[in-house]
């Protein structure tokens, strides 16, 4: 019997309508400007995403926090009382404590609800890479996969989700302490764009520096073509930090080259955007391996 719910967190960066169609329960991470804390929700009810990026451009630097154990208890307990089993697909442990919170909550709730199944998976994915994995998992659930079979499918396929990212705002990285003022100044003069990707441990790794915005976007396309199979077009997910036209430039190139049959675009949410800054473009597809 397919009587289980997929629970995830807001780092999936998917549109609210898509989340609803997939039947997901999404626990929000949080972000804080000064003394005010907001929940990162797919419907952006706490703060419009455009307003968030405007505040970043004006120099504000928010802090972020993971979904904690108590949050998971609050989201999972009503489902368990309804007689639902649960599969938690959580934000990469290489970037957040969210998965650790999920695992602790799952263990505690198994003791409180011994008749229910509660499984937690570290997706080792982030942003719409995690969203892509969830989208595919929701399709598998609709096809009739059991809770355990879907857990196994996710474990077998999560490292096939390719994440490649170009960061545009060196001043934001400087304010966040991720690069020095000298590096930001010189990089700005030379129009250097850092390229990062998510490695098999679910951690962000700097892999290249490309000179020029267009060249950096073309680099993302080249890496997608290199690491994935373009023989059959797939649905590619592209997230962006308030720079839709650049994201669409990448998406159209991937369509022209036959890799992308369809492209889903959406904003990088506040929790991840707080670290990458405005102007970031991230591309996600299924490949052979990271």
Coordinates of C-alpha atoms in Angstrom, one line a residue:
X1 CA 0.0 0.0 0.0
X2 CA 1.4 3.4 -1.1
X3 CA 0.4 5.1 2.1
X4 CA 3.4 7.3 2.8
X5 CA 4.3 11.0 2.5
X6 CA 7.5 12.5 1.2
X7 CA 8.9 15.2 3.5
X8 CA 11.7 17.5 2.5
X9 CA 12.9 21.0 3.3
X10 CA 12.8 24.4 1.7
X11 CA 16.3 24.1 0.2
X12 CA 14.6 22.4 -2.8
X13 CA 14.0 25.9 -4.2
X14 CA 10.9 24.7 -6.2
X15 CA 7.8 26.8 -7.0
X16 CA 4.9 26.5 -4.6
X17 CA 2.6 25.2 -7.3
X18 CA 5.1 22.4 -8.1
X19 CA 5.4 21.5 -4.5
X20 CA 1.7 21.2 -4.2
X21 CA 1.3 19.1 -7.3
X22 CA 4.0 16.7 -6.0
X23 CA 2.2 16.3 -2.7
X24 CA 5.3 17.2 -0.7
X25 CA 5.5 18.4 2.9
X26 CA 8.2 21.0 3.1
X27 CA 9.8 22.1 6.4
X28 CA 11.3 25.6 6.1
X29 CA 14.8 26.6 6.9
X30 CA 15.2 30.2 8.3
X31 CA 17.1 33.4 7.5
X32 CA 17.7 36.4 9.7
X33 CA 18.3 40.0 8.9
X34 CA 19.4 41.8 12.1
X35 CA 16.9 40.9 14.8
X36 CA 14.2 39.7 12.5
X37 CA 13.9 36.0 11.5
X38 CA 11.9 34.7 8.5
X39 CA 10.9 31.3 7.3
X40 CA 12.1 30.2 3.9
X41 CA 8.9 28.9 2.3
X42 CA 8.1 28.0 -1.3
X43 CA 5.2 30.6 -1.3
X44 CA 7.6 33.3 -0.1
X45 CA 4.9 34.4 2.4
X46 CA 7.4 35.9 4.8
X47 CA 9.3 38.0 2.2
X48 CA 9.1 38.4 -1.5
X49 CA 12.2 36.9 -3.1
X50 CA 12.8 40.0 -5.2
X51 CA 12.8 42.1 -1.9
X52 CA 15.3 39.6 -0.4
X53 CA 17.8 40.1 -3.3
X54 CA 17.3 43.8 -3.2
X55 CA 18.4 43.8 0.4
X56 CA 21.5 41.8 -0.5
X57 CA 22.4 44.3 -3.2
X58 CA 22.1 47.1 -0.6
X59 CA 24.7 45.4 1.5
X60 CA 22.7 43.5 4.1
X61 CA 24.1 40.1 5.0
X62 CA 21.6 37.6 6.5
X63 CA 22.4 34.6 8.6
X64 CA 20.7 31.2 8.1
X65 CA 19.7 28.3 10.2
X66 CA 18.8 24.6 9.5
X67 CA 15.5 22.8 10.2
X68 CA 15.9 21.6 13.8
X69 CA 14.7 18.5 15.6
X70 CA 11.8 20.3 17.2
X71 CA 10.7 21.5 13.7
X72 CA 10.7 18.0 12.4
X73 CA 8.6 16.8 15.3
X74 CA 6.1 19.5 14.6
X75 CA 5.8 18.5 10.9
X76 CA 6.0 14.7 11.3
X77 CA 3.8 14.1 14.3
X78 CA 0.5 15.0 12.7
X79 CA 1.3 12.8 9.7
X80 CA 2.1 9.9 11.9
X81 CA -1.1 10.4 13.9
X82 CA -3.0 10.2 10.6
X83 CA -1.5 6.7 10.0
X84 CA 1.0 7.8 7.4
X85 CA 4.5 6.4 6.9
X86 CA 7.2 9.0 6.1
X87 CA 10.2 9.3 3.8
X88 CA 12.4 12.3 4.6
X89 CA 14.7 13.5 1.7
X90 CA 16.9 16.1 3.3
X91 CA 19.3 18.9 2.3
X92 CA 22.9 17.7 1.9
X93 CA 24.7 17.0 5.2
X94 CA 27.8 18.6 3.6
X95 CA 26.1 22.0 3.7
X96 CA 23.6 21.9 6.6
X97 CA 22.7 20.2 9.8
X98 CA 19.2 19.6 8.5
X99 CA 19.7 15.9 7.7
X100 CA 21.2 15.3 11.1
X101 CA 18.1 16.9 12.7
X102 CA 15.9 14.7 10.5
X103 CA 17.7 11.5 11.5
X104 CA 17.4 12.3 15.2
X105 CA 13.8 13.2 14.9
X106 CA 13.1 10.0 12.9
X107 CA 14.7 7.9 15.6
X108 CA 12.8 9.6 18.4
X109 CA 9.5 9.3 16.6
X110 CA 10.0 5.6 15.8
X111 CA 10.0 5.0 19.5
X112 CA 6.8 7.1 19.9
X113 CA 5.1 5.5 16.9
X114 CA 6.5 1.9 16.7
X115 CA 3.8 0.9 14.2
X116 CA 4.9 3.5 11.6
X117 CA 7.8 3.6 9.2
X118 CA 10.0 6.7 9.2
X119 CA 13.0 6.7 6.9
X120 CA 15.5 9.6 6.4
X121 CA 17.9 10.0 3.5
X122 CA 20.8 12.5 3.1
X123 CA 20.3 13.5 -0.5
X124 CA 23.7 15.1 -0.8
X125 CA 22.0 17.6 -3.1
X126 CA 21.1 21.3 -2.8
X127 CA 18.8 23.9 -4.3
X128 CA 17.0 22.7 -7.5
X129 CA 19.4 19.8 -7.6
X130 CA 17.6 18.5 -4.5
X131 CA 14.4 19.7 -6.2
X132 CA 15.2 17.7 -9.3
X133 CA 15.8 14.6 -7.2
X134 CA 12.5 15.2 -5.4
X135 CA 10.6 15.7 -8.7
X136 CA 11.9 12.4 -10.0
X137 CA 11.2 10.6 -6.7
X138 CA 7.6 11.9 -6.7
X139 CA 7.1 10.4 -10.2
X140 CA 8.4 7.1 -8.9
X141 CA 6.0 7.2 -6.0
X142 CA 3.1 7.8 -8.4
X143 CA 4.3 4.8 -10.4
X144 CA 3.7 2.7 -7.2
X145 CA 7.1 2.3 -5.6
X146 CA 6.9 1.3 -2.0
X147 CA 8.5 3.4 0.8
X148 CA 11.5 1.2 1.0
X149 CA 11.9 0.8 -2.8
X150 CA 11.8 4.6 -3.3
X151 CA 14.3 5.1 -0.5
X152 CA 16.6 2.6 -2.3
X153 CA 16.0 4.4 -5.7
X154 CA 17.0 7.7 -4.2
X155 CA 20.2 6.2 -2.6
X156 CA 21.1 4.7 -5.9
X157 CA 20.5 7.8 -8.0
X158 CA 21.3 10.8 -5.8
X159 CA 24.9 11.1 -6.9
X160 CA 23.8 11.2 -10.6
X161 CA 22.3 14.7 -9.9
X162 CA 24.9 17.1 -11.4
X163 CA 25.2 20.5 -9.8
X164 CA 27.2 23.3 -11.5
X165 CA 27.1 26.9 -10.4
X166 CA 28.5 30.3 -11.5
X167 CA 28.8 33.0 -8.9
X168 CA 28.7 36.6 -10.1
X169 CA 28.9 38.8 -7.0
X170 CA 32.4 38.9 -5.6
X171 CA 31.6 41.7 -3.3
X172 CA 28.9 39.5 -1.6
X173 CA 31.5 36.7 -1.2
X174 CA 33.9 39.3 0.3
X175 CA 31.2 40.6 2.8
X176 CA 30.5 37.0 3.8
X177 CA 34.2 36.4 4.5
X178 CA 34.6 33.7 1.8
X179 CA 37.2 35.7 -0.2
X180 CA 39.6 38.5 0.7
X181 CA 39.0 42.1 -0.2
X182 CA 42.0 41.9 -2.5
X183 CA 40.7 38.9 -4.3
X184 CA 37.3 40.6 -4.7
X185 CA 38.9 43.8 -6.1
X186 CA 41.2 42.1 -8.5
X187 CA 38.5 39.6 -9.6
X188 CA 36.1 42.5 -10.2
X189 CA 38.6 44.3 -12.4
X190 CA 39.2 41.2 -14.5
X191 CA 35.6 40.2 -14.5
X192 CA 36.5 36.8 -12.9
X193 CA 33.5 34.5 -12.2
X194 CA 34.1 31.6 -9.8
X195 CA 32.7 28.2 -10.9
X196 CA 31.7 25.7 -8.2
X197 CA 30.0 22.3 -8.1
X198 CA 28.6 19.9 -5.5
X199 CA 31.0 17.0 -5.0
X200 CA 30.1 13.4 -4.1
X201 CA 30.2 14.3 -0.4
X202 CA 27.6 17.0 -0.9
X203 CA 30.0 19.9 -0.4
X204 CA 30.6 22.9 -2.6
X205 CA 34.0 22.9 -4.2
X206 CA 35.6 25.7 -6.2
X207 CA 36.7 24.2 -9.5
X208 CA 37.4 27.0 -12.0
X209 CA 37.6 30.7 -12.5
X210 CA 36.3 32.0 -15.9
X211 CA 36.8 35.5 -17.2
X212 CA 33.6 37.2 -18.3
X213 CA 29.9 36.6 -17.7
X214 CA 29.0 35.0 -21.0
X215 CA 32.0 32.8 -21.0
X216 CA 31.1 31.6 -17.5
X217 CA 27.6 30.7 -18.6
X218 CA 28.9 28.9 -21.6
X219 CA 31.2 26.9 -19.3
X220 CA 28.2 25.6 -17.4
X221 CA 26.7 24.4 -20.6
X222 CA 30.0 22.6 -21.6
X223 CA 30.1 20.9 -18.2
X224 CA 26.5 19.7 -18.5
X225 CA 27.2 18.3 -21.9
X226 CA 30.3 16.6 -20.7
X227 CA 28.8 14.9 -17.6
X228 CA 25.4 13.9 -18.9
X229 CA 23.9 11.9 -21.8
X230 CA 22.5 14.2 -24.5
X231 CA 21.2 11.4 -26.6
X232 CA 17.7 11.8 -25.1
X233 CA 16.5 15.2 -24.0
X234 CA 15.7 15.4 -20.3
X235 CA 14.1 18.0 -18.0
X236 CA 16.8 20.3 -16.7
X237 CA 16.3 22.5 -13.6
X238 CA 18.0 25.9 -13.5
X239 CA 17.9 28.2 -10.4
X240 CA 19.1 31.8 -10.3
X241 CA 19.6 34.6 -7.9
X242 CA 17.3 37.2 -9.5
X243 CA 18.9 36.9 -13.0
X244 CA 16.3 35.1 -15.1
X245 CA 17.6 36.2 -18.5
X246 CA 21.0 34.6 -17.8
X247 CA 19.3 31.4 -16.6
X248 CA 17.3 31.4 -19.8
X249 CA 20.4 31.9 -21.9
X250 CA 21.9 28.7 -20.4
X251 CA 18.6 26.8 -20.8
X252 CA 18.2 27.8 -24.5
X253 CA 21.7 26.6 -25.3
X254 CA 21.0 23.3 -23.6
X255 CA 17.9 22.9 -25.7
X256 CA 19.8 23.7 -28.9
X257 CA 22.4 21.1 -28.0
X258 CA 19.7 18.5 -27.4
X259 CA 20.4 17.9 -23.7
X260 CA 17.3 19.7 -22.4
X261 CA 13.9 18.8 -23.7
X262 CA 12.3 21.0 -21.1
X263 CA 13.7 23.5 -18.6
X264 CA 12.2 24.5 -15.2
X265 CA 13.4 27.8 -13.9
X266 CA 13.1 29.2 -10.4
X267 CA 14.7 31.5 -7.9
X268 CA 17.5 30.3 -5.6
X269 CA 15.8 30.7 -2.2
X270 CA 16.9 33.0 0.6
X271 CA 18.8 30.4 2.6
X272 CA 21.1 29.4 -0.3
X273 CA 21.0 32.8 -1.9
X274 CA 22.3 34.3 1.4
X275 CA 25.6 32.5 0.7
X276 CA 25.8 32.8 -3.1
X277 CA 24.6 36.3 -3.6
X278 CA 22.8 38.0 -6.5
X279 CA 23.5 37.0 -10.1
X280 CA 24.2 33.3 -9.4
X281 CA 23.1 30.7 -12.0
X282 CA 23.0 27.0 -11.1
X283 CA 22.2 24.2 -13.5
X284 CA 21.1 20.7 -12.5
X285 CA 20.5 17.6 -14.6
X286 CA 20.9 13.8 -14.4
X287 CA 24.3 12.5 -15.5
X288 CA 26.5 9.5 -15.1
X289 CA 28.2 10.6 -11.9
X290 CA 29.4 13.8 -10.3

